[in-house]
mmCIF file of C-alpha atoms in Angstrom:
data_model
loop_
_atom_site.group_PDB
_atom_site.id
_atom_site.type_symbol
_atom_site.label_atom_id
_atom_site.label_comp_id
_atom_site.label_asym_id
_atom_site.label_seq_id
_atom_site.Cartn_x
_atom_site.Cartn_y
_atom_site.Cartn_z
ATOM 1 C CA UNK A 281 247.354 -21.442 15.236
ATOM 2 C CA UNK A 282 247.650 -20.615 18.840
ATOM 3 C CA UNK A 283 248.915 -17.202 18.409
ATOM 4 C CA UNK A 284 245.974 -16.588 15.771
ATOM 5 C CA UNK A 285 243.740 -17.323 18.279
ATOM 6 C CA UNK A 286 245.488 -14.886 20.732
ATOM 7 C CA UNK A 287 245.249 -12.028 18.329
ATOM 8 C CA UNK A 288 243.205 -9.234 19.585
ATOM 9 C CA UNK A 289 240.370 -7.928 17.371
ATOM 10 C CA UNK A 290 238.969 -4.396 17.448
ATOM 11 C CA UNK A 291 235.921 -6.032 19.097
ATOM 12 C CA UNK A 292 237.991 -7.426 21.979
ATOM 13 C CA UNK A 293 239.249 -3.960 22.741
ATOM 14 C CA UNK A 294 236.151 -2.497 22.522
ATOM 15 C CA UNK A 295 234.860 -4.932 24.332
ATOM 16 C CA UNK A 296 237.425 -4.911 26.784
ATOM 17 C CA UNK A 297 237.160 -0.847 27.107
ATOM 18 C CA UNK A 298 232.799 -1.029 27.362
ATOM 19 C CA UNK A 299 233.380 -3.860 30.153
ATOM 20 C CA UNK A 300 235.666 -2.254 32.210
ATOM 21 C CA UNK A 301 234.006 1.241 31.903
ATOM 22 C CA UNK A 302 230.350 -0.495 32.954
ATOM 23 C CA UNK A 303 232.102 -2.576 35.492
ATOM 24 C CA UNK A 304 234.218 0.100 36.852
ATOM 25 C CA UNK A 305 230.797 2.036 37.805
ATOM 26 C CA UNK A 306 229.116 -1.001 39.240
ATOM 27 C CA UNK A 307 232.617 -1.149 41.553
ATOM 28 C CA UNK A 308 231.850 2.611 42.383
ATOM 29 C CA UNK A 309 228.264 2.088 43.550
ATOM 30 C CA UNK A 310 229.512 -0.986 45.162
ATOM 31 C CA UNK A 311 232.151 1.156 46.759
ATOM 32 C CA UNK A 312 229.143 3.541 48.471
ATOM 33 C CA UNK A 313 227.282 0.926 49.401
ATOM 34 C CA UNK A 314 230.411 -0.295 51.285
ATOM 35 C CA UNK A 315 230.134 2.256 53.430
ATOM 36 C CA UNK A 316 226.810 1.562 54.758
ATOM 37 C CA UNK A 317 227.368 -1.916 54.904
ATOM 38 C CA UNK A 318 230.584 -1.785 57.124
ATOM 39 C CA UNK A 319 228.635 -0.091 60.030
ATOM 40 C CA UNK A 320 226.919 -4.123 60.832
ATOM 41 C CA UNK A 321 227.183 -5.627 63.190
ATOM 42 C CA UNK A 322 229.238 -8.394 61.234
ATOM 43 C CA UNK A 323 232.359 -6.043 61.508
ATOM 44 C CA UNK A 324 232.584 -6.851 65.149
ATOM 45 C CA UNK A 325 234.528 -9.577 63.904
ATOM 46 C CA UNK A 326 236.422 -7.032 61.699
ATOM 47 C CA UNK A 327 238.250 -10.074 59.079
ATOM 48 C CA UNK A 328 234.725 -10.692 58.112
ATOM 49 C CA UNK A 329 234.921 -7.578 56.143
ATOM 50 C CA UNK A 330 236.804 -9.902 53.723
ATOM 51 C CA UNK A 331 233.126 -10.916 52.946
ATOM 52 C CA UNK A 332 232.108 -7.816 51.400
ATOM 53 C CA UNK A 333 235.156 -7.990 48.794
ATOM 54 C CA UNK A 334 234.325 -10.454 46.245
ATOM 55 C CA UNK A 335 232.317 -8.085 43.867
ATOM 56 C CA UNK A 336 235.645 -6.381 43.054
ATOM 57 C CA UNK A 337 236.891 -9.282 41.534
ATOM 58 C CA UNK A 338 234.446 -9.334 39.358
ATOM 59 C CA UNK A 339 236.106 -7.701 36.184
ATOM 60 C CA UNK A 340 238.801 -9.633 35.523
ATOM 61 C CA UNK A 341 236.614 -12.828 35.723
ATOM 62 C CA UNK A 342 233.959 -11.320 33.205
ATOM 63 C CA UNK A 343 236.688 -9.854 31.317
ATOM 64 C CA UNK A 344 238.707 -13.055 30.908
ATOM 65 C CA UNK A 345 235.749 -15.539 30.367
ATOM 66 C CA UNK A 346 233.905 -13.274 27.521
ATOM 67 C CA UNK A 347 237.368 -11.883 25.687
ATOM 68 C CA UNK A 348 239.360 -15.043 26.835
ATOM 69 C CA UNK A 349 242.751 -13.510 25.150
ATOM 70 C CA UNK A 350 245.996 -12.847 27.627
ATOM 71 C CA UNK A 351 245.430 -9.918 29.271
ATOM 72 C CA UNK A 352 241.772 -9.381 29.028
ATOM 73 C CA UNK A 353 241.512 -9.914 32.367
ATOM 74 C CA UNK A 354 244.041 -7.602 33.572
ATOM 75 C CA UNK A 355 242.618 -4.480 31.709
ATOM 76 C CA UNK A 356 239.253 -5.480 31.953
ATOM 77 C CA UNK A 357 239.782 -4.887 36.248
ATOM 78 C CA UNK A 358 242.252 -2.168 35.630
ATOM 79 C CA UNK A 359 240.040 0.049 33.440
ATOM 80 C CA UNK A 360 237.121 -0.889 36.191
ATOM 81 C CA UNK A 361 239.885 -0.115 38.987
ATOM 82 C CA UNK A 362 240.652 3.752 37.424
ATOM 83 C CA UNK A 363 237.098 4.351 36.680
ATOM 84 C CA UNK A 364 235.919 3.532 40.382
ATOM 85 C CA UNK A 365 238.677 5.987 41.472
ATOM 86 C CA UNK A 366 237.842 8.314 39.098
ATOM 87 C CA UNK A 367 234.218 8.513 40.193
ATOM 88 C CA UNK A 368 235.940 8.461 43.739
ATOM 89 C CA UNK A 369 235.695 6.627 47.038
ATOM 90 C CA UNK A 370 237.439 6.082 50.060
ATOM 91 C CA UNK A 371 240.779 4.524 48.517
ATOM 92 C CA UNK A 372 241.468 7.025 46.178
ATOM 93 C CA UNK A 373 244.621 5.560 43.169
ATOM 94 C CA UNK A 374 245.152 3.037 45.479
ATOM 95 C CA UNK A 375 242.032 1.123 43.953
ATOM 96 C CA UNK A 376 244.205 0.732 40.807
ATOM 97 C CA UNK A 377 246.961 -0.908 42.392
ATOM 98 C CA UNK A 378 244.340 -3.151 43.719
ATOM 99 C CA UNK A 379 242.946 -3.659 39.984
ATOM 100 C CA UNK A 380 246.316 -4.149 38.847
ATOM 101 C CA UNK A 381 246.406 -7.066 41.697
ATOM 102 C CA UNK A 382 243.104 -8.410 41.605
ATOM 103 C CA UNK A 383 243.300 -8.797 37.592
ATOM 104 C CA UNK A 384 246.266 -10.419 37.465
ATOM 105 C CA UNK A 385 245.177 -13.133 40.300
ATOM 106 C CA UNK A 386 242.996 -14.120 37.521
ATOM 107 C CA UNK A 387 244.982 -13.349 34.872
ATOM 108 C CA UNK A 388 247.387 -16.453 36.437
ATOM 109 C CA UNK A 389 244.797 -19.174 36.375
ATOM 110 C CA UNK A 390 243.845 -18.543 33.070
ATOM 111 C CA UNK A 391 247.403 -19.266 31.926
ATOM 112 C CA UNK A 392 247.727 -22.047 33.498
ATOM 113 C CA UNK A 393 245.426 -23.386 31.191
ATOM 114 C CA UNK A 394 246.690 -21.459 28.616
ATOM 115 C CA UNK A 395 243.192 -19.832 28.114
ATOM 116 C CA UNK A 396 241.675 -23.319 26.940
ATOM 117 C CA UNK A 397 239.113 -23.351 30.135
ATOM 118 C CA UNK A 398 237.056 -21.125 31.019
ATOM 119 C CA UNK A 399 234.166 -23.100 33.225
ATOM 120 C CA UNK A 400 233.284 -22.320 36.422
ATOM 121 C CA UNK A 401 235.888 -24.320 38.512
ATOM 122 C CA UNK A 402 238.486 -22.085 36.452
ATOM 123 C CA UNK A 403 236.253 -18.830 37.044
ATOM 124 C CA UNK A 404 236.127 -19.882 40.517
ATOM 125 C CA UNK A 405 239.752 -21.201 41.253
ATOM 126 C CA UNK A 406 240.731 -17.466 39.169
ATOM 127 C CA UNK A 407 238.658 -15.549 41.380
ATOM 128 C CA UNK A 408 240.106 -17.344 44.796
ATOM 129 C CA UNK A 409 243.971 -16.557 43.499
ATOM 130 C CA UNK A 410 243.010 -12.884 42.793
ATOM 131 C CA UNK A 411 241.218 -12.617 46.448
ATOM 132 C CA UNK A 412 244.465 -14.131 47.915
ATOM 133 C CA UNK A 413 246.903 -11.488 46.333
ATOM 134 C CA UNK A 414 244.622 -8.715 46.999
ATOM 135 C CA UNK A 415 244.779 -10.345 50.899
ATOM 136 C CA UNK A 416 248.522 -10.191 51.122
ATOM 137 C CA UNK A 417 248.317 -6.343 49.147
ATOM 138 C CA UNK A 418 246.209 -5.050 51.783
ATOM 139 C CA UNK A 419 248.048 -6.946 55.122
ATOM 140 C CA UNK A 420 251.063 -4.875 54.266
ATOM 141 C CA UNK A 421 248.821 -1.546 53.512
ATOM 142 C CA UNK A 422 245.794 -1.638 55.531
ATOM 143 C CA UNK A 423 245.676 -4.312 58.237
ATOM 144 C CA UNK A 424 249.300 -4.036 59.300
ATOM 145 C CA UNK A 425 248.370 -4.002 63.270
ATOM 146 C CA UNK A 426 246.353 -7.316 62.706
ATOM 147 C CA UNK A 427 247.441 -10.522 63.971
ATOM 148 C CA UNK A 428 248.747 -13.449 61.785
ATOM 149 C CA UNK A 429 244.852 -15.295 62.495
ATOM 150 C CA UNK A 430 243.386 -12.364 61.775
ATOM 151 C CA UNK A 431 244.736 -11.938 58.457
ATOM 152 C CA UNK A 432 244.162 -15.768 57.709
ATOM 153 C CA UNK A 433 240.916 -15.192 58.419
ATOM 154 C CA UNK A 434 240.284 -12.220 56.072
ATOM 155 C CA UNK A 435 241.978 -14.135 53.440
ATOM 156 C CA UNK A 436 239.254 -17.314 54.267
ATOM 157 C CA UNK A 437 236.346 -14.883 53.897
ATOM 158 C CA UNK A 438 237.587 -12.454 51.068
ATOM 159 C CA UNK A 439 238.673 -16.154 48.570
ATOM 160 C CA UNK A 440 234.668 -17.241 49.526
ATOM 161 C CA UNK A 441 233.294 -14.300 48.535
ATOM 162 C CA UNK A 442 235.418 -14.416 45.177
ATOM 163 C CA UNK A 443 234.523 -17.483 44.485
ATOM 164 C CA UNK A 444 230.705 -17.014 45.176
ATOM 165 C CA UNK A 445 230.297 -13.284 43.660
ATOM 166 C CA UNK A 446 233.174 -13.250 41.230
ATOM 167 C CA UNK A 447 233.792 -16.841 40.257
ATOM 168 C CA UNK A 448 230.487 -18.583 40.400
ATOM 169 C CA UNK A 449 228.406 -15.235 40.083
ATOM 170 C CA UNK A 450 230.791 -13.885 37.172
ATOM 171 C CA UNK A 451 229.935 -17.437 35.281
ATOM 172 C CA UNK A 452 226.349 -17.137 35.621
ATOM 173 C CA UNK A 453 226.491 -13.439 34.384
ATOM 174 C CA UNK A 454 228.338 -14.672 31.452
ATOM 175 C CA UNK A 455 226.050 -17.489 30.665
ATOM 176 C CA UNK A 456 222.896 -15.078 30.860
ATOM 177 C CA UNK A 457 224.710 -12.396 28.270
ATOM 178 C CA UNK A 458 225.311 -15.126 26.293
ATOM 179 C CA UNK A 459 221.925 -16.492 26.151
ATOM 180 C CA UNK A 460 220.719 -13.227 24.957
ATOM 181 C CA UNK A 461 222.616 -12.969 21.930
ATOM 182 C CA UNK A 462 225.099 -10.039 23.097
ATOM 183 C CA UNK A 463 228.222 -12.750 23.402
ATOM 184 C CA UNK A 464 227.667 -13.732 19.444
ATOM 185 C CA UNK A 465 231.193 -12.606 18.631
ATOM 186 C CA UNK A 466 232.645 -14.467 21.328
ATOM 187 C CA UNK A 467 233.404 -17.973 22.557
ATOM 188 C CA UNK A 468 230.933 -17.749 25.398
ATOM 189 C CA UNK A 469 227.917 -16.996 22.742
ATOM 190 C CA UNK A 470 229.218 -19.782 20.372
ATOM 191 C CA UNK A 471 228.883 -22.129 23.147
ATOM 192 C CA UNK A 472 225.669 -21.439 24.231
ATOM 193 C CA UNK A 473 224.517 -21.925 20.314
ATOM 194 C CA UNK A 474 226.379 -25.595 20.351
ATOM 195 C CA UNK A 475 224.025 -26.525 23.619
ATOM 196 C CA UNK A 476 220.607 -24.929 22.449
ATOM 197 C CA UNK A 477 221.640 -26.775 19.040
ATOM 198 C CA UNK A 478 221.790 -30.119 20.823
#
């Protein structure tokens, strides 16, 4: 019954493609805005730039919640990931690794619960695991010359801003898509029809 349930449908990849594709320009316009946000004054402290990171997270944790099949999380972020890059910003392919990364961070806590949860503790816990790998990805690529409390501290701000943006944020998002009748094919949409029924 389980591997039913894990069957992809043509809506899940479509689904799966139209998030990524939507998210993946969201990431690019977050991407340019970036740019004008790292001239503040809060990058005097330069790990608080970890702060600024959560809203890349966010397509595996919409992916996974709305599809909720193994690896709708991963492509969901990757196909975001190439289309940022595509659109291009300051990281150039690299941004895919990252994807590749980032999804799978959530891709992880969503196994552990063999895709059975999807509330937001999970979106949140999914969203902190991606920001940590995406941490140790970029201490050994861009913040080499940093300092062990340095890098701690990127990691502290980079997981709370996954967890706010991405986790938290990414549930709510859900929620409201599924309150408008877009999520009917999906568990998130049943769900909300099982609470309104009540």
């Amino acid at each position: 019954m389980r591997g039913a349930a894990f069957r992809y449908r043509t809506i899940d990849f479509v689904t799966v493609a139209m998030l990524g594709v939507a998210i993946g320009v969201a990431f690019w316009g977050w991407s340019q805005l970036y740019q004008v946000l790292s001239t503040l004054s809060v990058f005097a402290f330069p790990p608080s730039a970890g702060l600024f990171g959560g809203a890349w997270l966010l397509g595996g944790v919409i992916g996974g919640l709305i599809v909720r099949k193994p690896g709708a999380a991963l492509l969901t972020e990757v196909i975001g990931a190439s289309v940022e890059a595509l659109l291009g910003n300051s990281w150039g392919l690299s941004t895919v690794v990252s994807g590749c990364i980032q999804g799978l961070g959530v891709e992880l806590v969503l196994g552990v619960f063999l895709w059975t949860r999807f509330g937001p503790l999970v979106a949140a816990l999914g969203a902190a695991v991606a920001a940590t790998l995406e941490s140790f990805y970029e201490w050994q690529f861009y913040y080499v010359d940093w300092t062990f409390p340095y890098k701690l501290a990127y990691l502290g701000f980079f997981a709370v801003s996954g967890v706010v943006i991405a986790g938290l944020g990414g549930w709510a998002l859900v929620r409201g898509l599924a309150a408008t009748g877009a999520l009917d094919a999906f568990g998130p949409g049943r769900e909300h029809h099982e609470r309104t029924a009540v």
